[in-house]
mmCIF file of C-alpha atoms and ligand atoms in Angstrom:
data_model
loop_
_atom_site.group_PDB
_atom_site.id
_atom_site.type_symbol
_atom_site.label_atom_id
_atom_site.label_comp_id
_atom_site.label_asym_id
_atom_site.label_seq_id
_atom_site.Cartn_x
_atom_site.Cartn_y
_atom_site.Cartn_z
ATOM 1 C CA UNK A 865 16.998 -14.395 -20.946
ATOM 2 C CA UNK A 866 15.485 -15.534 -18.156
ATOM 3 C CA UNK A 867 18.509 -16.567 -16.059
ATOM 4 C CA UNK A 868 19.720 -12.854 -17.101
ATOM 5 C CA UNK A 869 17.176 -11.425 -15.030
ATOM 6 C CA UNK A 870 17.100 -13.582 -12.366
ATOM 7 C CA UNK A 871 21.197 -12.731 -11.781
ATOM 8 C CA UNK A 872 19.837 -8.880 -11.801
ATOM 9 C CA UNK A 873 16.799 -9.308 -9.122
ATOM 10 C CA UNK A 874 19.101 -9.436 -5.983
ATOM 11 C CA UNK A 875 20.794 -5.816 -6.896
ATOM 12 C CA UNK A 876 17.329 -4.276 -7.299
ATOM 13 C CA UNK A 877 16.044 -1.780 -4.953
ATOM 14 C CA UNK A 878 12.950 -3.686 -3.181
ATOM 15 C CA UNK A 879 9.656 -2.278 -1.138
ATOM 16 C CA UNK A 880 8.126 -4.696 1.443
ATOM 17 C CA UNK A 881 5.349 -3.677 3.283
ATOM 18 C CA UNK A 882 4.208 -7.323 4.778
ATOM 19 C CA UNK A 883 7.124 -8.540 6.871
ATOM 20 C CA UNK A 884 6.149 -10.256 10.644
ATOM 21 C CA UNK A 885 9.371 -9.460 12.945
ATOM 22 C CA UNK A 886 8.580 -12.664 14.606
ATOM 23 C CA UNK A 887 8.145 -14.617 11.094
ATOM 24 C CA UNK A 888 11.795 -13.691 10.230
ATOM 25 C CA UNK A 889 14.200 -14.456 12.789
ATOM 26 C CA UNK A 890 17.336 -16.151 11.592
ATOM 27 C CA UNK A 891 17.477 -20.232 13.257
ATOM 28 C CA UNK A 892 20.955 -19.641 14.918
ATOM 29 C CA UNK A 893 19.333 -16.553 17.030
ATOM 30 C CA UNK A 894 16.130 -18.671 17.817
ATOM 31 C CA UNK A 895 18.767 -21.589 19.480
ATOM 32 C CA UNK A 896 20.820 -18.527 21.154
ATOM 33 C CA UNK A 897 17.778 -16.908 22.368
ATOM 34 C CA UNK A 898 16.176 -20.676 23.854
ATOM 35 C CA UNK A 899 18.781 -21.064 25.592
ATOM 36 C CA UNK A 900 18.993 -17.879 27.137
ATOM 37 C CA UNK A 901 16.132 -18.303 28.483
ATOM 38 C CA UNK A 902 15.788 -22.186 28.989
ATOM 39 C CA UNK A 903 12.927 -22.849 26.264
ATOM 40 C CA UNK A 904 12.769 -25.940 24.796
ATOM 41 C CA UNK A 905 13.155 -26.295 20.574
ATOM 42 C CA UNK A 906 11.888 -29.200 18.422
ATOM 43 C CA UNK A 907 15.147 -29.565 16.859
ATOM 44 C CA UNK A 908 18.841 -28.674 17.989
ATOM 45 C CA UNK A 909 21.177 -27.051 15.256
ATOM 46 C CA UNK A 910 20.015 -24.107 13.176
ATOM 47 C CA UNK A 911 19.868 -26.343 9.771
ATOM 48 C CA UNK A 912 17.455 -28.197 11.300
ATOM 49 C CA UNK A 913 15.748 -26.009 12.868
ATOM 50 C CA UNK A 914 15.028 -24.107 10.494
ATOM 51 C CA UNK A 915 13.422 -26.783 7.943
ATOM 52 C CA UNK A 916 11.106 -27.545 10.858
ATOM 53 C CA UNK A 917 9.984 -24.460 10.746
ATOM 54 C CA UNK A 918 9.600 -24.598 6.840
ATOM 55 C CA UNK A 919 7.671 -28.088 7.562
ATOM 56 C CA UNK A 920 5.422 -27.269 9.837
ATOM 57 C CA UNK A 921 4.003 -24.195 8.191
ATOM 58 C CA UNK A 922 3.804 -26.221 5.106
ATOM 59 C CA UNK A 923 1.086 -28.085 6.340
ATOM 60 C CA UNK A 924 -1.118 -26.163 4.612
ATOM 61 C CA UNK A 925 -3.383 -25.135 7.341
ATOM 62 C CA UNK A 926 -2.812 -21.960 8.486
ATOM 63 C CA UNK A 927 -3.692 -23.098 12.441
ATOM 64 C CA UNK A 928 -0.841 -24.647 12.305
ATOM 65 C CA UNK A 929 1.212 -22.310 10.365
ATOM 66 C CA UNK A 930 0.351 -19.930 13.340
ATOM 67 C CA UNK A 931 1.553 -22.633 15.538
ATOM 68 C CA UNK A 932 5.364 -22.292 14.356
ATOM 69 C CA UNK A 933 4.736 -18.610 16.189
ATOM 70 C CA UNK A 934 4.891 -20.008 19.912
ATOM 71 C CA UNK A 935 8.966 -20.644 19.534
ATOM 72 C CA UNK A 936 9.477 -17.520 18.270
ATOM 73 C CA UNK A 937 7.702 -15.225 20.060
ATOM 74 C CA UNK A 938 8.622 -17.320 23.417
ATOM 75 C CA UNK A 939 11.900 -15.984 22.680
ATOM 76 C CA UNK A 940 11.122 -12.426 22.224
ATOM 77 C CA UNK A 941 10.432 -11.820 25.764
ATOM 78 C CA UNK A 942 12.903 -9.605 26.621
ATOM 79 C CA UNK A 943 14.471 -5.913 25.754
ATOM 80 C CA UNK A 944 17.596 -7.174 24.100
ATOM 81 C CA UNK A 945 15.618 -10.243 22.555
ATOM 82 C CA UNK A 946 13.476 -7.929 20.960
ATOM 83 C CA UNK A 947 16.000 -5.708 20.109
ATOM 84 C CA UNK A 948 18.381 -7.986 18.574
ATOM 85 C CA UNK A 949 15.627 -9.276 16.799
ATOM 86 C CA UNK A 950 14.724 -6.388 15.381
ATOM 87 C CA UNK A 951 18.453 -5.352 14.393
ATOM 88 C CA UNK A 952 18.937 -8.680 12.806
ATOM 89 C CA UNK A 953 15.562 -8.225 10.699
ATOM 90 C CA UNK A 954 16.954 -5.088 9.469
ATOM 91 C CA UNK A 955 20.542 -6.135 8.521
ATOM 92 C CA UNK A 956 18.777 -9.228 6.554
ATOM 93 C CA UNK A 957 16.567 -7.357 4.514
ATOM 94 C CA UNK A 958 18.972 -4.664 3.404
ATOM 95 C CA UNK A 959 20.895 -7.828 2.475
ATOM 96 C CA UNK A 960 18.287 -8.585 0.336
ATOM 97 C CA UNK A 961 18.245 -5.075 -1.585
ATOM 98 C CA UNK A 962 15.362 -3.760 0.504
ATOM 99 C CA UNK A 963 15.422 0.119 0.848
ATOM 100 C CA UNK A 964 12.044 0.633 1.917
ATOM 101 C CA UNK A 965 10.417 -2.042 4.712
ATOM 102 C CA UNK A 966 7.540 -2.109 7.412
ATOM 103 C CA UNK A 967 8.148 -4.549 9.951
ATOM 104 C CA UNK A 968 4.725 -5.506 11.815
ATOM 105 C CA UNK A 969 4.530 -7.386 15.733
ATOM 106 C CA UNK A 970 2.264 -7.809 18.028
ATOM 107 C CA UNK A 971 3.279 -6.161 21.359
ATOM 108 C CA UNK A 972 0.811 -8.004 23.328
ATOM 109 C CA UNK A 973 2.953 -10.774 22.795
ATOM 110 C CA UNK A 974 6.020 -9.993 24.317
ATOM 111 C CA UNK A 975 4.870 -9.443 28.058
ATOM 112 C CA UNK A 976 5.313 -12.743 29.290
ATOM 113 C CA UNK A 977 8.460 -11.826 31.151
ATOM 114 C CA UNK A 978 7.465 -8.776 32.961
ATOM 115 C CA UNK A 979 8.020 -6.478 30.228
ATOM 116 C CA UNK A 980 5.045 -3.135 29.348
ATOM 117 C CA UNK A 981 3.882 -2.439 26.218
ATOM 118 C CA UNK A 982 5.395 1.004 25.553
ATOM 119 C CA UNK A 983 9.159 -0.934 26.513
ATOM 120 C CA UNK A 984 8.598 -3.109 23.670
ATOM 121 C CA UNK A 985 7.578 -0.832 21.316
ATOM 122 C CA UNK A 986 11.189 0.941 22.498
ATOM 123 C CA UNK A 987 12.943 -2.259 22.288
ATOM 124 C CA UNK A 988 12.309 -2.676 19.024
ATOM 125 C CA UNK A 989 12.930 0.437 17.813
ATOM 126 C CA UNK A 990 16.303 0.921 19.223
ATOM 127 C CA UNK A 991 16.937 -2.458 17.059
ATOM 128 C CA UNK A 992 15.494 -1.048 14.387
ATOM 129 C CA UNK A 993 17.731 2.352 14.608
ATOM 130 C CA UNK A 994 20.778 -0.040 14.824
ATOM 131 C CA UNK A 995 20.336 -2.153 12.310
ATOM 132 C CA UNK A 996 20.365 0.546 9.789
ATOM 133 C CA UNK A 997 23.000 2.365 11.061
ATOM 134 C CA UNK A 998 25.096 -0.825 10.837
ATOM 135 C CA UNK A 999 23.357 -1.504 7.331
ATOM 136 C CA UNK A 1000 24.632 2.442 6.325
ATOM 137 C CA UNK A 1001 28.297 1.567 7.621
ATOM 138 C CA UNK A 1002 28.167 -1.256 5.233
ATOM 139 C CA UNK A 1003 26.779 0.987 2.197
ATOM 140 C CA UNK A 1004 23.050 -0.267 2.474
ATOM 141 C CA UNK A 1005 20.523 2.660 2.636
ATOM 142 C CA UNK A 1006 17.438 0.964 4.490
ATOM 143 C CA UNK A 1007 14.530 3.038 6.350
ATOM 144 C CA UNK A 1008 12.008 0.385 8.122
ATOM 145 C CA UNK A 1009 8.827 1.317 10.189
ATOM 146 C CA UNK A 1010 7.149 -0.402 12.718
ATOM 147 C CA UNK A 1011 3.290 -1.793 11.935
ATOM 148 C CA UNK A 1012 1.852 -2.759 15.437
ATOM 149 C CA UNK A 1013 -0.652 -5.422 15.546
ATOM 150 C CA UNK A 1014 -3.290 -6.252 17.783
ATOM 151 C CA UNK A 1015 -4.291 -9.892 17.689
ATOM 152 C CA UNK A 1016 -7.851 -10.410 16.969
ATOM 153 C CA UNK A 1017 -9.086 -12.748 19.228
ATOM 154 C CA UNK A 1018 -7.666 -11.356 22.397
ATOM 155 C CA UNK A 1019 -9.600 -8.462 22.449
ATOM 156 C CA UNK A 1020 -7.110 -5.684 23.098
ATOM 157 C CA UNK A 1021 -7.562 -3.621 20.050
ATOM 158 C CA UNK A 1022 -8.186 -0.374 21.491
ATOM 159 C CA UNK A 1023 -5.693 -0.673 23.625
ATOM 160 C CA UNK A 1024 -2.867 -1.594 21.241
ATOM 161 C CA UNK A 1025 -4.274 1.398 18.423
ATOM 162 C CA UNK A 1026 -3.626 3.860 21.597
ATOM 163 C CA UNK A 1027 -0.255 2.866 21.855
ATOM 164 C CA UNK A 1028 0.954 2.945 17.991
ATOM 165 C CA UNK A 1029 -0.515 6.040 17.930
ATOM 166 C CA UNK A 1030 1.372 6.975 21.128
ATOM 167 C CA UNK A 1031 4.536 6.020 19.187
ATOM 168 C CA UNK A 1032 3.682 7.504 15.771
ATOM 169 C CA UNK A 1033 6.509 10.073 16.229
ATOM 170 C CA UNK A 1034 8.818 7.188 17.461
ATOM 171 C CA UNK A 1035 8.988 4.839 14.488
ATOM 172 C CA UNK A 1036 5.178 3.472 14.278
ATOM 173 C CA UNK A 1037 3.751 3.805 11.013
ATOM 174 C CA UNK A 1038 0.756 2.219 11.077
ATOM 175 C CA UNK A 1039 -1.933 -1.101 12.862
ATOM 176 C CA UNK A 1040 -2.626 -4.051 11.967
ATOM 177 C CA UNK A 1041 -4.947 -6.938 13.518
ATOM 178 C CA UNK A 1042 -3.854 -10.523 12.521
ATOM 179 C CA UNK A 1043 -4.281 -13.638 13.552
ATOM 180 C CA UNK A 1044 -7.513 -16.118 13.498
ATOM 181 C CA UNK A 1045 -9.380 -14.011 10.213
ATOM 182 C CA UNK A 1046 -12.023 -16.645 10.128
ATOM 183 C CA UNK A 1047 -14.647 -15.497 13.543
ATOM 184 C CA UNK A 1048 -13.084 -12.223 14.615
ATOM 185 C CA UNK A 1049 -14.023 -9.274 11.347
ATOM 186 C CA UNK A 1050 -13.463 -5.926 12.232
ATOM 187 C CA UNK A 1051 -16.745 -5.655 13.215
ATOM 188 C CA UNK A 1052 -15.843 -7.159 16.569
ATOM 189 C CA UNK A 1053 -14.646 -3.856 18.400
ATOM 190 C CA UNK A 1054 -16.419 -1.288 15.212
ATOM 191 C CA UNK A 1055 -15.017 2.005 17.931
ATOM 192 C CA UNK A 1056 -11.252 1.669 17.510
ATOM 193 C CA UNK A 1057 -11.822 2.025 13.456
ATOM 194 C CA UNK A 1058 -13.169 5.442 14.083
ATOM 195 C CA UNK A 1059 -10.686 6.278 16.550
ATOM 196 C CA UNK A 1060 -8.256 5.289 13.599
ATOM 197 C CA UNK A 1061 -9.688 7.703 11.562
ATOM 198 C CA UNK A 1062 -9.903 10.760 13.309
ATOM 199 C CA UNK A 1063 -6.363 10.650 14.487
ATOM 200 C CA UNK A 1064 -5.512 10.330 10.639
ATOM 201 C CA UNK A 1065 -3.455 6.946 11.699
ATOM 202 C CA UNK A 1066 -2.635 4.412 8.703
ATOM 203 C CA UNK A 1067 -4.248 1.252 8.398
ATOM 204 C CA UNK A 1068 -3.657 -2.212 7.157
ATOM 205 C CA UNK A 1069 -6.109 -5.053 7.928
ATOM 206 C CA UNK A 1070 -5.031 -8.666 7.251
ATOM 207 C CA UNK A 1071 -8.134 -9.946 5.474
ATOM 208 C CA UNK A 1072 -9.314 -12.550 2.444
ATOM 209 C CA UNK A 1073 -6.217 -14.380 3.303
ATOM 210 C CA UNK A 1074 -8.208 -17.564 5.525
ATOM 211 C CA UNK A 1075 -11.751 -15.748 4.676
ATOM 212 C CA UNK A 1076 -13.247 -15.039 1.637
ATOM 213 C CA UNK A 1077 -14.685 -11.375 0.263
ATOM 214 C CA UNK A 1078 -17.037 -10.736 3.466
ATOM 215 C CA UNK A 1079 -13.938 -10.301 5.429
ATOM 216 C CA UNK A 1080 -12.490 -7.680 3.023
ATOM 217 C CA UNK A 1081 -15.459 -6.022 2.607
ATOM 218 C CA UNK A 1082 -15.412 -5.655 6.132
ATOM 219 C CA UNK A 1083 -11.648 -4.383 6.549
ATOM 220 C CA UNK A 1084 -11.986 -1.501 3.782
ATOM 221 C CA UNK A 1085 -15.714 -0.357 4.239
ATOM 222 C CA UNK A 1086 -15.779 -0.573 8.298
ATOM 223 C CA UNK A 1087 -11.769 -0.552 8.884
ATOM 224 C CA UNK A 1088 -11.622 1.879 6.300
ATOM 225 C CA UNK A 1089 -8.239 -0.086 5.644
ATOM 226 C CA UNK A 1090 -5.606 1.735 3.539
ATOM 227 C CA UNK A 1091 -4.157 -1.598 2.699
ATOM 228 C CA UNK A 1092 -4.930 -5.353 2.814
ATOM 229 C CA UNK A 1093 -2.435 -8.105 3.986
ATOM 230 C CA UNK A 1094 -2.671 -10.632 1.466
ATOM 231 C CA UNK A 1095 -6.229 -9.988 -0.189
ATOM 232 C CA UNK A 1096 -5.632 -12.814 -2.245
ATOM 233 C CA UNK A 1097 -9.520 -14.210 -2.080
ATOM 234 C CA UNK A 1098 -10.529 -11.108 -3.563
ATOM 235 C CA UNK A 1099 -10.830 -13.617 -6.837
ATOM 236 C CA UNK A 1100 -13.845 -15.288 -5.113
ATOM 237 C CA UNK A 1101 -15.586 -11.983 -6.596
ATOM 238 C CA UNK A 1102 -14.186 -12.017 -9.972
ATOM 239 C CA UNK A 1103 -15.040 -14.828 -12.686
ATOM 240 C CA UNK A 1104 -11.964 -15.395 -15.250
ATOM 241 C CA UNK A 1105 -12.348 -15.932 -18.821
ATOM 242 C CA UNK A 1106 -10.059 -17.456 -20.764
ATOM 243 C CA UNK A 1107 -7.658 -15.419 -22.752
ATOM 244 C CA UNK A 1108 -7.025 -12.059 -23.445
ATOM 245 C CA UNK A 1109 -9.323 -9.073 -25.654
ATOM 246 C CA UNK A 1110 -8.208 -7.124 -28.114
ATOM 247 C CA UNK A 1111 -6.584 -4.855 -26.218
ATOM 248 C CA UNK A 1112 -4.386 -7.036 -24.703
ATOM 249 C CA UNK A 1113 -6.124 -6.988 -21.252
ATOM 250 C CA UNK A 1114 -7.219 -10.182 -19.481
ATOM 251 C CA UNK A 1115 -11.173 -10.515 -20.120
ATOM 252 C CA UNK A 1116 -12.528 -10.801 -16.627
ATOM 253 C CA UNK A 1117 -16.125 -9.978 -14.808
ATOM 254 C CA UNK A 1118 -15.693 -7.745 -11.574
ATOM 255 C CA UNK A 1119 -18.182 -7.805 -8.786
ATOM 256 C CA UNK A 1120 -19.055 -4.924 -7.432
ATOM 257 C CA UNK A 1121 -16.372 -5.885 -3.844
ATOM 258 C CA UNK A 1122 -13.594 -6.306 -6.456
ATOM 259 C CA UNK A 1123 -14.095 -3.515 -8.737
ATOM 260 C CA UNK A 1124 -14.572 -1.281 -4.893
ATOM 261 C CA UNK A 1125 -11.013 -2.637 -4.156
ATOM 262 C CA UNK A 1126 -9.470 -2.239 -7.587
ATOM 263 C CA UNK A 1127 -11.061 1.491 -8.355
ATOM 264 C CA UNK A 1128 -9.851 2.765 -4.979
ATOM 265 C CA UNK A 1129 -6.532 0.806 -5.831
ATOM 266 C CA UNK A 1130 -6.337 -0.492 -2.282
ATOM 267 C CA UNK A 1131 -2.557 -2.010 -2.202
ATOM 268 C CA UNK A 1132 -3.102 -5.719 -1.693
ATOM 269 C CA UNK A 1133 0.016 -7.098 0.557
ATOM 270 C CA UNK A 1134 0.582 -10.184 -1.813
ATOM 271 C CA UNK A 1135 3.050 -12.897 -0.060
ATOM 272 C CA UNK A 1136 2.897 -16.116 -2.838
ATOM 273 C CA UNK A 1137 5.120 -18.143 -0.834
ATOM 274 C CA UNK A 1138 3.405 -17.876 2.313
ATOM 275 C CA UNK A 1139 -0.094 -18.120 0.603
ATOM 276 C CA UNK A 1140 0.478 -21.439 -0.483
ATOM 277 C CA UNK A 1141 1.283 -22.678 2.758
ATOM 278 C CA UNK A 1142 -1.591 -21.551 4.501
ATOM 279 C CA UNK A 1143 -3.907 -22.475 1.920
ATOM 280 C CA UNK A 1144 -5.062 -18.810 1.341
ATOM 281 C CA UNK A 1145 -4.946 -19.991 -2.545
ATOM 282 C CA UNK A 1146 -6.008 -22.913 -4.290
ATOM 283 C CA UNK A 1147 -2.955 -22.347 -6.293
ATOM 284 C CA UNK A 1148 -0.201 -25.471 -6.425
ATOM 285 C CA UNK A 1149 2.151 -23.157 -7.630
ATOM 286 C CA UNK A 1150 3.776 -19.611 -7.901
ATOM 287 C CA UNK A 1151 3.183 -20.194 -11.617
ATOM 288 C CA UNK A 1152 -0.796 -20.111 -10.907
ATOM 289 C CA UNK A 1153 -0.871 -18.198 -7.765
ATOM 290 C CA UNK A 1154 -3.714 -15.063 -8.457
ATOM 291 C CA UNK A 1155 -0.955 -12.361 -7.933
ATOM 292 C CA UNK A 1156 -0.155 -12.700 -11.663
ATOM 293 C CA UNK A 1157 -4.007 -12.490 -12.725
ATOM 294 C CA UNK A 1158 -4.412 -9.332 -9.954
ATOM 295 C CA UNK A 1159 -1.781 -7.568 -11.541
ATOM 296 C CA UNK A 1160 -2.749 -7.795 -15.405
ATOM 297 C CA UNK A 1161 -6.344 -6.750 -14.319
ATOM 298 C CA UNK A 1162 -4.547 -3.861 -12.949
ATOM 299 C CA UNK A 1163 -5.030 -4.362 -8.890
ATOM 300 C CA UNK A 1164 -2.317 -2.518 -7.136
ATOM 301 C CA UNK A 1165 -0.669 -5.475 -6.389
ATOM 302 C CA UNK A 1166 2.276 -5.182 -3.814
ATOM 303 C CA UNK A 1167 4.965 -8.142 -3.277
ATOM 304 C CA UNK A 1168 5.746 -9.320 -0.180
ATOM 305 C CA UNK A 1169 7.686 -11.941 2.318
ATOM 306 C CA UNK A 1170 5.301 -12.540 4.926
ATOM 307 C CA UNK A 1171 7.170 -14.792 7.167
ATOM 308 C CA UNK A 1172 10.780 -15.107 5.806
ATOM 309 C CA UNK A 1173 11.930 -17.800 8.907
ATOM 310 C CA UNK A 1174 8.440 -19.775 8.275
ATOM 311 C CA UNK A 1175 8.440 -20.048 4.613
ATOM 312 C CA UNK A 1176 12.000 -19.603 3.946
ATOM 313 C CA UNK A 1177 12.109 -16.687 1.787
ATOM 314 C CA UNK A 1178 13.202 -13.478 0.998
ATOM 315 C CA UNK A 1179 12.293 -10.495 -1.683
ATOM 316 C CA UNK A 1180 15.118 -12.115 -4.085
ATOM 317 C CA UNK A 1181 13.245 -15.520 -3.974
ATOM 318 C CA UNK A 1182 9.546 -14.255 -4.378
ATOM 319 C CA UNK A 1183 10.685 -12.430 -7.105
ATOM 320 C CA UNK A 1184 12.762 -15.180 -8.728
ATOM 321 C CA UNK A 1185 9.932 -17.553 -8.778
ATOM 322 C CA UNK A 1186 7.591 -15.094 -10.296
ATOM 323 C CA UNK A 1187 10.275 -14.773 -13.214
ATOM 324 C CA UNK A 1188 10.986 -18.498 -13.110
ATOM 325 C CA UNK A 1189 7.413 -19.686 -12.623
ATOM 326 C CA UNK A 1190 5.203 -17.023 -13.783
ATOM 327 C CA UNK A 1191 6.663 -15.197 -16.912
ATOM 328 C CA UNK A 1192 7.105 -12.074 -14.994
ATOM 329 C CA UNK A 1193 9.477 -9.359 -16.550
ATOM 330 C CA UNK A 1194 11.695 -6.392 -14.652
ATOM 331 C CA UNK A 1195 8.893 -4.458 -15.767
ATOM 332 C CA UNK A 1196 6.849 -6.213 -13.808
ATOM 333 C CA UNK A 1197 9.239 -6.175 -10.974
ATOM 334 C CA UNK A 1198 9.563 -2.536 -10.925
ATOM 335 C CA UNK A 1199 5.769 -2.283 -11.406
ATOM 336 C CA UNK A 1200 5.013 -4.126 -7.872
ATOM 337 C CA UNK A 1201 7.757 -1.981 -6.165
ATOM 338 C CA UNK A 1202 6.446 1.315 -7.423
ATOM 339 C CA UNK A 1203 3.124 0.273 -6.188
ATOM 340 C CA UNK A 1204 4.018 -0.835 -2.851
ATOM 341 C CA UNK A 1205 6.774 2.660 -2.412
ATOM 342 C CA UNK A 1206 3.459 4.302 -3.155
ATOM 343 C CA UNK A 1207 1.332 2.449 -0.763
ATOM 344 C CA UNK A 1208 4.208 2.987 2.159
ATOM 345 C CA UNK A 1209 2.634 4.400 5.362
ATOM 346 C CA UNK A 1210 4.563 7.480 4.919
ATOM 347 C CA UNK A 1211 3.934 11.089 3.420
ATOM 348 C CA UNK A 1212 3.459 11.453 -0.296
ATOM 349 C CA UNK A 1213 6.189 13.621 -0.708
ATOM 350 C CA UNK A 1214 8.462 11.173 1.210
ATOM 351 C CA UNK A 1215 6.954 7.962 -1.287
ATOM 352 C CA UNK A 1216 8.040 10.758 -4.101
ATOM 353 C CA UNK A 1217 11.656 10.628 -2.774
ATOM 354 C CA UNK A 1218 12.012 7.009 -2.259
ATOM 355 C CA UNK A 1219 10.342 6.371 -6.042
ATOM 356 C CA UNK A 1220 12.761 9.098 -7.692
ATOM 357 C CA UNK A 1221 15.779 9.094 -5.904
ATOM 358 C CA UNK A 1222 15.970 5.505 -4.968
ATOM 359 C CA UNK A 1223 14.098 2.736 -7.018
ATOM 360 C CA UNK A 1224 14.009 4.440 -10.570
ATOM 361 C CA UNK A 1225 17.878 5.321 -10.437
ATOM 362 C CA UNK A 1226 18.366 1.801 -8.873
ATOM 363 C CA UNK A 1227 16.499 -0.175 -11.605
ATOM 364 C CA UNK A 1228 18.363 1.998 -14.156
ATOM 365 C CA UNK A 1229 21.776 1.435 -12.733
ATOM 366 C CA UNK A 1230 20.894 -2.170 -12.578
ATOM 367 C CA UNK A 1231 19.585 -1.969 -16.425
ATOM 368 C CA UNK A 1232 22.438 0.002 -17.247
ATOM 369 C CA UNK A 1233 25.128 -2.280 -15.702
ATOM 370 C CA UNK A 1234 23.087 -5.521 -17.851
ATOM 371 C CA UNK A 1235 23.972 -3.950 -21.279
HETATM 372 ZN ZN1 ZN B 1867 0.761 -11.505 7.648
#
């Protein structure tokens, strides 16, 4: 039964709104793009590689989880870097049955070689714009938008809103801060959330990922946040009970942060994989990680890769281990896509078209092709 399922999940149409273009480049193109460029790699062969980076963000700290960033991003320093990049991104995830994506960056990052922040932003969309039109020739229907992310503790914020709001017509979706959560809340630069706001821009806010409820509180009451990345120590404000009432619901006690974040269904950007490795859960497993407990309490739970290179995943594997691991059903699947095609930084009526023409015909094609 369950092996049935699992054999379905890579055919299903999948939402991901929590993808890091420079958590997700393939090994080979890191080694390609080093030596391009003469950067040195702590290993030599993309196998290796590539567990390295797997290792070192499995330390379980997520200081040095953001470590693993300093190879990638020191190879994304150029237009057809980023570019190639961002192509590559795209022709992975439609791989992986993803018709619906967001893929986030940090512009600031990718300077170091002389390049401005409104040629990045270009860079990667022309990747972007390639990859699905090479995903398209190949049958796979894919539409990605860019997130751009200002890094909290560099202080750039307004600068880096301005310019996804500059490109807003040109493939930017939505902002993001990430980065150190822990020190640097929203509070920090309180201006560019109104800014935000009256230029009707969508918002997503890393936050309760490496601090606890404080930090979201901050990110949906002062960042007026449309989504949270991760989310996960939202718990912190709920005390479990064991079992379930009579109605079949999980008998739980909300504080008055969680029931805020569950009444306004705020899509939490759930990444299992990834929150084990940083710690963000006390969880040992994708068996016990919260995203199970969020969901049957009714959260609007979304499920997503995070950093595909760093934690060697994909939308087929997150899934698989929540079948595998954590009971879930296709139900269930279907459930967290809905939520997240709902949650997409796009129009409603747009959300309506991806739900009805792509992932309810896809999951019943699927279905239909099981019996
Ligand atoms: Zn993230």
């Amino acid at each position: 039964m369950t092996q049935a399922l699992v054999d379905l999940i890579p055919a299903l149409p999948k939402v991901l709104l929590h993808d890091h273009l420079d958590g997700g480049l393939r090994p080979q193109t890191v080694l390609e793009l080093a030596a391009e460029v003469g950067h040195e790699l702590p290993a030599s062969d993309a196998e290796s590689l590539g567990t390295w980076f797997v290792e070192s963000a499995d330390s379980g700290s997520l200081v040095r989880y953001l470590e693993t960033f300093d190879h990638t991003i020191a190879v994304m320093q150029t237009a057809d870097a980023l570019a190639r990049v961002a192509r590559e991104a795209v022709l992975d995830l439609a791989a992986d049955g993803v018709v619906y994506a967001e893929q986030r960056w940090a512009p600031e990052q990718h300077l170091a070689r002389g390049l401005t922040l409104p040629e990045t932003v270009e860079a990667v969309q022309a990747g972007i714009d390639e990859g699905i039109r090479e995903a398209a020739s190949r049958g796979q229907i894919i539409r990605v938008g860019q997130l751009v992310t200002a890094m909290r503790h560099t202080d750039r914020w307004q600068e880096i809103a301005e310019l996804a709001v500059a490109h807003r017509d040109r493939g930017v979706v939505g902002f993001d801060i990430a980065g150190p959560e822990d020190g640097f809340p929203p509070s920090r630069h309180v201006e560019i959330w109104r800014y935000l706001a009256e230029q009707d821009f969508p918002t997503t806010i890393h936050a309760g990922e490496a601090a606890g409820p404080a930090s979201i509180a901050e990110a949906v009451h002062l960042g007026q946040a449309d989504r949270i990345g991760h989310g996960v120590r939202i718990v912190e404000d709920i005390t479990f009970h064991e079992g379930f009432d009579d109605d079949g619901e999980r008998r739980a006690e909300l504080g008055r942060l969680a029931h805020w974040v569950r009444d306004h269904q705020i899509a939490l950007e759930v990444a299992p994989v990834s929150n084990l490795q940083t710690g963000a859960t006390s969880a040992t497993s994708v068996g016990d990680h919260p995203i199970t407990r969020l969901k049957e309490l009714d959260f609007a739970v979304t499920l997503n890769t995070d950093n595909r290179l760093m934690s060697r995943t994909s939308m087929t594997n997150e899934m698989t281990l929540l079948v595998t691991e954590a009971g879930w059903t296709i139900d269930d699947l279907a459930d967290v896509t809905l939520t997240a095609a709902w949650s997409a930084f796009m129009h409603h009526d747009e959300r309506r078209a991806l739900v009805d023409d792509v992932i309810l015909p896809g999951y019943q094609q699927v279905e239909g092709a099981q019996r």
